[in-house]
Short mmCIF file of N, CA and C in Angstrom, two decimals:
data_model
loop_
_atom_site.label_atom_id
_atom_site.label_comp_id
_atom_site.label_asym_id
_atom_site.label_seq_id
_atom_site.Cartn_x
_atom_site.Cartn_y
_atom_site.Cartn_z
N MET A 293 -14.16 -2.04 -7.81
CA MET A 293 -15.49 -1.45 -7.99
C MET A 293 -14.49 -0.07 -7.67
N PRO A 294 -14.69 1.05 -8.22
CA PRO A 294 -14.05 2.43 -7.71
C PRO A 294 -15.02 3.17 -7.26
N ARG A 295 -15.01 3.35 -5.82
CA ARG A 295 -15.23 4.27 -5.26
C ARG A 295 -15.41 5.48 -6.10
N ASP A 296 -17.03 6.10 -6.45
CA ASP A 296 -17.15 6.72 -7.30
C ASP A 296 -16.80 8.53 -6.20
N SER A 297 -17.01 8.49 -5.30
CA SER A 297 -16.84 10.16 -4.31
C SER A 297 -15.59 10.19 -5.05
N SER A 298 -14.26 9.32 -4.96
CA SER A 298 -12.96 9.55 -4.59
C SER A 298 -12.34 9.72 -6.41
N LYS A 299 -12.93 9.12 -7.56
CA LYS A 299 -13.01 8.59 -8.28
C LYS A 299 -12.45 10.16 -9.38
N ALA A 300 -13.32 11.00 -9.06
CA ALA A 300 -12.31 12.31 -9.98
C ALA A 300 -11.45 12.63 -9.62
N GLU A 301 -11.17 12.63 -8.20
CA GLU A 301 -9.92 12.89 -7.85
C GLU A 301 -8.88 12.45 -8.43
N CYS A 302 -8.94 10.88 -9.26
CA CYS A 302 -7.24 10.55 -10.06
C CYS A 302 -7.65 10.80 -11.13
N LYS A 303 -6.30 11.87 -11.50
CA LYS A 303 -6.40 12.10 -12.70
C LYS A 303 -5.68 11.33 -13.81
N GLN A 304 -4.74 10.41 -13.15
CA GLN A 304 -3.81 9.29 -14.29
C GLN A 304 -4.57 8.13 -14.73
N LYS A 305 -4.09 7.79 -15.66
CA LYS A 305 -5.06 6.59 -16.39
C LYS A 305 -4.03 4.89 -15.64
N THR A 306 -4.86 4.10 -15.71
CA THR A 306 -4.69 3.31 -15.25
C THR A 306 -3.24 2.49 -16.05
N GLY A 307 -2.67 1.30 -15.03
CA GLY A 307 -1.13 1.17 -15.66
C GLY A 307 -0.36 1.74 -16.40
N GLY A 308 -0.38 3.31 -15.88
CA GLY A 308 0.33 4.36 -16.49
C GLY A 308 1.86 4.70 -15.84
N VAL A 309 1.87 5.54 -15.06
CA VAL A 309 3.62 6.35 -14.91
C VAL A 309 3.68 6.07 -13.23
N PHE A 310 2.55 5.66 -12.80
CA PHE A 310 3.10 5.84 -10.85
C PHE A 310 2.43 4.26 -10.63
N ALA A 311 3.31 4.01 -9.35
CA ALA A 311 2.61 2.67 -8.89
C ALA A 311 3.03 2.93 -7.42
N PRO A 312 2.08 2.75 -6.61
CA PRO A 312 1.93 2.62 -5.03
C PRO A 312 3.46 1.87 -4.14
N VAL A 313 4.44 2.30 -4.01
CA VAL A 313 5.16 1.32 -3.51
C VAL A 313 5.20 1.80 -1.54
N ILE A 314 5.31 0.64 -0.82
CA ILE A 314 4.86 0.43 0.49
C ILE A 314 6.12 -0.08 0.98
N ASP A 315 6.60 0.82 2.07
CA ASP A 315 7.72 0.86 3.17
C ASP A 315 7.22 -0.17 3.66
N ARG A 316 8.04 -1.36 3.97
CA ARG A 316 7.52 -2.39 5.17
C ARG A 316 8.07 -2.25 6.29
N MET A 317 8.86 -1.11 6.47
CA MET A 317 9.56 -0.87 7.77
C MET A 317 8.19 -0.02 8.66
N ARG A 318 7.17 0.40 7.95
CA ARG A 318 6.78 1.69 8.09
C ARG A 318 5.04 0.90 8.51
N CYS A 319 4.94 0.27 7.80
CA CYS A 319 3.15 -0.03 7.18
C CYS A 319 3.16 -0.62 8.47
N GLU A 320 1.26 -0.68 9.65
CA GLU A 320 1.19 -1.16 10.37
C GLU A 320 -0.02 -1.60 10.30
N ALA A 321 -0.55 -1.68 9.20
CA ALA A 321 -1.68 -2.61 8.47
C ALA A 321 -2.99 -2.27 8.84
N LYS A 322 -2.89 -0.79 9.41
CA LYS A 322 -4.23 -0.01 9.78
C LYS A 322 -5.29 0.09 9.15
N GLU A 323 -4.74 -0.29 7.28
CA GLU A 323 -5.70 -0.03 6.31
C GLU A 323 -6.88 1.18 5.94
N ASP A 324 -6.09 2.29 6.10
CA ASP A 324 -6.50 3.38 5.98
C ASP A 324 -6.38 3.60 4.10
N CYS A 325 -5.41 3.35 3.82
CA CYS A 325 -4.83 2.73 2.10
C CYS A 325 -6.15 2.17 1.50
N VAL A 326 -6.41 0.86 1.86
CA VAL A 326 -7.65 0.52 1.60
C VAL A 326 -9.13 1.25 1.39
N GLU A 327 -9.21 1.89 2.38
CA GLU A 327 -10.27 2.44 2.54
C GLU A 327 -10.83 4.21 1.62
N ALA A 328 -9.21 4.29 1.49
CA ALA A 328 -8.96 5.85 0.61
C ALA A 328 -9.02 5.46 -0.81
N CYS A 329 -8.64 4.47 -1.06
CA CYS A 329 -8.10 3.63 -2.61
C CYS A 329 -9.80 3.71 -3.33
N PRO A 330 -9.82 4.41 -4.40
CA PRO A 330 -11.12 4.42 -4.91
C PRO A 330 -11.18 2.88 -6.31
N TYR A 331 -10.18 2.90 -5.98
CA TYR A 331 -9.53 1.43 -7.45
C TYR A 331 -9.35 0.55 -6.52
N ASP A 332 -9.48 -0.01 -5.52
CA ASP A 332 -9.18 -1.12 -5.08
C ASP A 332 -7.80 -1.77 -4.96
N VAL A 333 -6.63 -0.67 -5.05
CA VAL A 333 -5.72 -1.22 -5.31
C VAL A 333 -4.83 -1.97 -4.12
N PHE A 334 -5.33 -1.91 -3.13
CA PHE A 334 -4.80 -2.24 -1.95
C PHE A 334 -5.41 -3.41 -0.84
N GLU A 335 -5.01 -4.29 -0.67
CA GLU A 335 -5.23 -5.30 0.72
C GLU A 335 -4.18 -5.17 1.45
N VAL A 336 -4.61 -5.89 2.71
CA VAL A 336 -3.96 -5.91 3.56
C VAL A 336 -3.79 -7.22 4.41
N HIS A 337 -2.85 -8.41 4.24
CA HIS A 337 -2.67 -9.50 4.49
C HIS A 337 -1.53 -9.82 5.16
N LYS A 338 -1.82 -11.10 5.58
CA LYS A 338 -0.16 -11.43 6.50
C LYS A 338 0.93 -11.47 5.32
N LEU A 339 2.22 -11.06 6.12
CA LEU A 339 3.30 -10.79 5.33
C LEU A 339 3.63 -12.53 5.10
N SER A 340 4.11 -12.34 3.91
CA SER A 340 4.90 -13.47 3.13
C SER A 340 6.12 -13.69 3.61
N ASP A 341 6.55 -14.87 3.98
CA ASP A 341 7.82 -15.20 4.73
C ASP A 341 9.20 -14.68 3.79
N ASP A 342 9.05 -14.29 2.24
CA ASP A 342 10.43 -13.62 2.14
C ASP A 342 10.12 -12.25 2.49
N ASP A 343 8.87 -11.40 2.76
CA ASP A 343 8.85 -10.17 3.02
C ASP A 343 9.57 -9.78 5.02
N LYS A 344 9.10 -10.95 5.28
CA LYS A 344 9.98 -11.16 6.86
C LYS A 344 11.48 -11.12 6.74
N ARG A 345 12.07 -12.03 5.79
CA ARG A 345 12.93 -12.49 5.94
C ARG A 345 13.78 -10.74 5.38
N ALA A 346 13.12 -10.47 4.88
CA ALA A 346 14.00 -9.29 4.02
C ALA A 346 13.77 -8.20 5.04
N MET A 347 13.09 -7.87 6.15
CA MET A 347 13.30 -6.82 7.00
C MET A 347 14.51 -7.13 8.15
N PRO A 348 14.92 -6.24 8.82
CA PRO A 348 16.10 -6.54 9.75
C PRO A 348 14.71 -6.77 11.28
N LEU A 349 15.62 -7.20 12.39
CA LEU A 349 15.48 -7.63 13.95
C LEU A 349 14.01 -6.68 13.66
N ILE A 350 14.81 -5.40 14.09
CA ILE A 350 13.60 -4.31 14.29
C ILE A 350 12.20 -4.64 13.32
N GLY A 351 12.28 -4.29 12.52
CA GLY A 351 11.41 -4.47 11.73
C GLY A 351 10.07 -5.93 11.63
N ARG A 352 10.94 -7.22 11.58
CA ARG A 352 9.95 -8.05 12.37
C ARG A 352 9.66 -7.96 13.50
N VAL A 353 10.09 -7.25 14.52
CA VAL A 353 9.32 -7.13 15.81
C VAL A 353 8.03 -6.36 15.35
N LYS A 354 8.65 -5.39 14.68
CA LYS A 354 7.37 -4.39 14.64
C LYS A 354 6.35 -5.06 13.83
N ALA A 355 6.55 -5.54 12.86
CA ALA A 355 5.48 -6.55 12.39
C ALA A 355 4.71 -7.33 13.62
N TRP A 356 5.50 -8.31 14.01
CA TRP A 356 4.80 -8.75 15.24
C TRP A 356 4.20 -8.44 16.18
N VAL A 357 4.41 -7.51 16.56
CA VAL A 357 3.64 -6.44 17.14
C VAL A 357 2.14 -5.68 16.72
N HIS A 358 1.94 -5.84 15.13
CA HIS A 358 0.80 -5.48 14.37
C HIS A 358 0.45 -7.11 13.75
N GLY A 359 0.12 -8.24 14.31
CA GLY A 359 0.09 -9.61 13.78
C GLY A 359 0.78 -9.56 12.23
N ASN A 360 1.75 -9.75 12.23
CA ASN A 360 2.24 -10.13 11.03
C ASN A 360 1.78 -10.02 9.50
N ARG A 361 0.75 -8.03 9.74
CA ARG A 361 -0.26 -7.79 8.63
C ARG A 361 0.37 -6.83 8.31
N GLN A 362 0.66 -6.52 6.63
CA GLN A 362 0.80 -5.04 6.48
C GLN A 362 -0.15 -4.85 5.11
N ALA A 363 -0.10 -3.79 4.71
CA ALA A 363 -0.88 -3.79 3.14
C ALA A 363 0.05 -3.81 2.12
N TYR A 364 -0.44 -4.52 0.83
CA TYR A 364 -0.02 -5.31 -0.13
C TYR A 364 -0.88 -4.24 -1.11
N ALA A 365 0.03 -3.88 -2.76
CA ALA A 365 -0.84 -3.21 -3.45
C ALA A 365 -0.74 -4.13 -4.45
N VAL A 366 -1.94 -5.03 -4.16
CA VAL A 366 -1.92 -6.30 -4.87
C VAL A 366 -2.58 -5.87 -6.34
N ARG A 367 -2.88 -4.79 -6.57
CA ARG A 367 -3.36 -4.18 -7.97
C ARG A 367 -2.76 -3.06 -8.26
N ALA A 368 -1.57 -2.98 -8.52
CA ALA A 368 -1.01 -1.78 -8.62
C ALA A 368 -0.85 -1.48 -10.39
N ASP A 369 -1.31 -2.14 -11.05
CA ASP A 369 -1.96 -1.71 -12.58
C ASP A 369 -3.24 -0.95 -12.68
N GLU A 370 -3.54 -1.06 -11.62
CA GLU A 370 -4.88 0.02 -11.35
C GLU A 370 -5.40 1.24 -10.77
N CYS A 371 -3.48 1.40 -10.53
CA CYS A 371 -3.41 2.68 -9.70
C CYS A 371 -3.61 3.72 -10.56
N HIS A 372 -4.38 5.00 -10.34
CA HIS A 372 -4.21 6.05 -10.91
C HIS A 372 -3.67 7.66 -10.69
N ALA A 373 -2.93 6.79 -9.80
CA ALA A 373 -1.82 7.84 -9.06
C ALA A 373 -2.47 8.99 -8.22
N CYS A 374 -3.67 9.43 -7.90
CA CYS A 374 -4.51 10.31 -7.04
C CYS A 374 -4.32 10.83 -5.68
N GLY A 375 -3.12 9.82 -4.87
CA GLY A 375 -2.27 10.19 -4.00
C GLY A 375 -3.57 9.71 -3.12
N LEU A 376 -3.97 9.63 -2.99
CA LEU A 376 -5.48 9.32 -1.49
C LEU A 376 -4.64 8.55 -0.44
N CYS A 377 -4.18 7.40 -1.34
CA CYS A 377 -3.66 6.75 -0.43
C CYS A 377 -2.47 7.25 0.15
N VAL A 378 -1.26 7.72 -0.02
CA VAL A 378 -0.38 8.52 0.55
C VAL A 378 -0.53 9.19 1.64
N THR A 379 -1.97 9.83 1.32
CA THR A 379 -1.98 11.10 2.27
C THR A 379 -3.17 10.56 3.27
N ALA A 380 -4.00 9.67 2.94
CA ALA A 380 -4.23 8.75 4.31
C ALA A 380 -4.18 7.68 5.34
N CYS A 381 -2.66 7.36 4.93
CA CYS A 381 -1.33 6.20 5.53
C CYS A 381 -1.02 7.33 6.59
N PRO A 382 -1.13 7.15 7.78
CA PRO A 382 -0.64 7.69 9.71
C PRO A 382 0.88 7.19 9.39
N GLU A 383 1.42 6.60 8.48
CA GLU A 383 2.13 5.76 8.86
C GLU A 383 3.44 6.69 8.23
N HIS A 384 2.80 7.27 6.88
CA HIS A 384 3.66 7.48 5.68
C HIS A 384 4.51 6.68 5.11
N ALA A 385 3.64 5.63 4.81
CA ALA A 385 4.50 4.32 4.74
C ALA A 385 4.34 3.90 2.73
N ILE A 386 3.56 4.86 1.98
CA ILE A 386 3.33 4.52 0.92
C ILE A 386 3.82 6.04 -0.02
N LYS A 387 4.83 5.54 -0.81
CA LYS A 387 4.76 6.46 -2.20
C LYS A 387 4.66 6.40 -3.40
N LEU A 388 4.25 6.85 -4.08
CA LEU A 388 4.06 7.09 -5.45
C LEU A 388 5.22 6.82 -6.49
N MET A 389 6.06 5.88 -7.09
CA MET A 389 6.87 5.92 -7.61
C MET A 389 6.98 5.55 -8.84
N ARG A 390 7.84 6.56 -9.75
CA ARG A 390 7.55 6.21 -11.30
C ARG A 390 7.91 5.38 -11.52
N VAL A 391 7.06 4.42 -12.68
CA VAL A 391 7.59 2.94 -13.20
C VAL A 391 8.16 3.49 -14.29
N ALA A 392 9.08 2.36 -14.33
CA ALA A 392 10.12 2.22 -15.92
C ALA A 392 9.51 2.06 -17.23
N SER A 393 9.35 2.73 -17.82
CA SER A 393 8.56 2.79 -19.27
C SER A 393 9.59 1.92 -20.20
N GLY A 394 8.83 1.13 -20.78
CA GLY A 394 9.95 0.30 -21.39
C GLY A 394 9.43 0.10 -23.27
#
């Protein structure tokens, strides 16, 4: 359910040109993106085994320190590219990336 207070700031349509991408080496699961997103695109949950294996040792240690939890864009197709998540993330772990059109 979108948060009406921020909805007006989101200019793009859903499933459009941009999608949020989370840098696994930066995310510390502080949930600022979850709170900022008016379309509930993000959730914070336990890192998958595949995501942990893909990280270098320093990334796995950092993830362990933060409870092996990180943000996931579980509803990226609902993103309106407003950038509120990018601004809210204290680790600068989120970027809006252009989605290849097909």
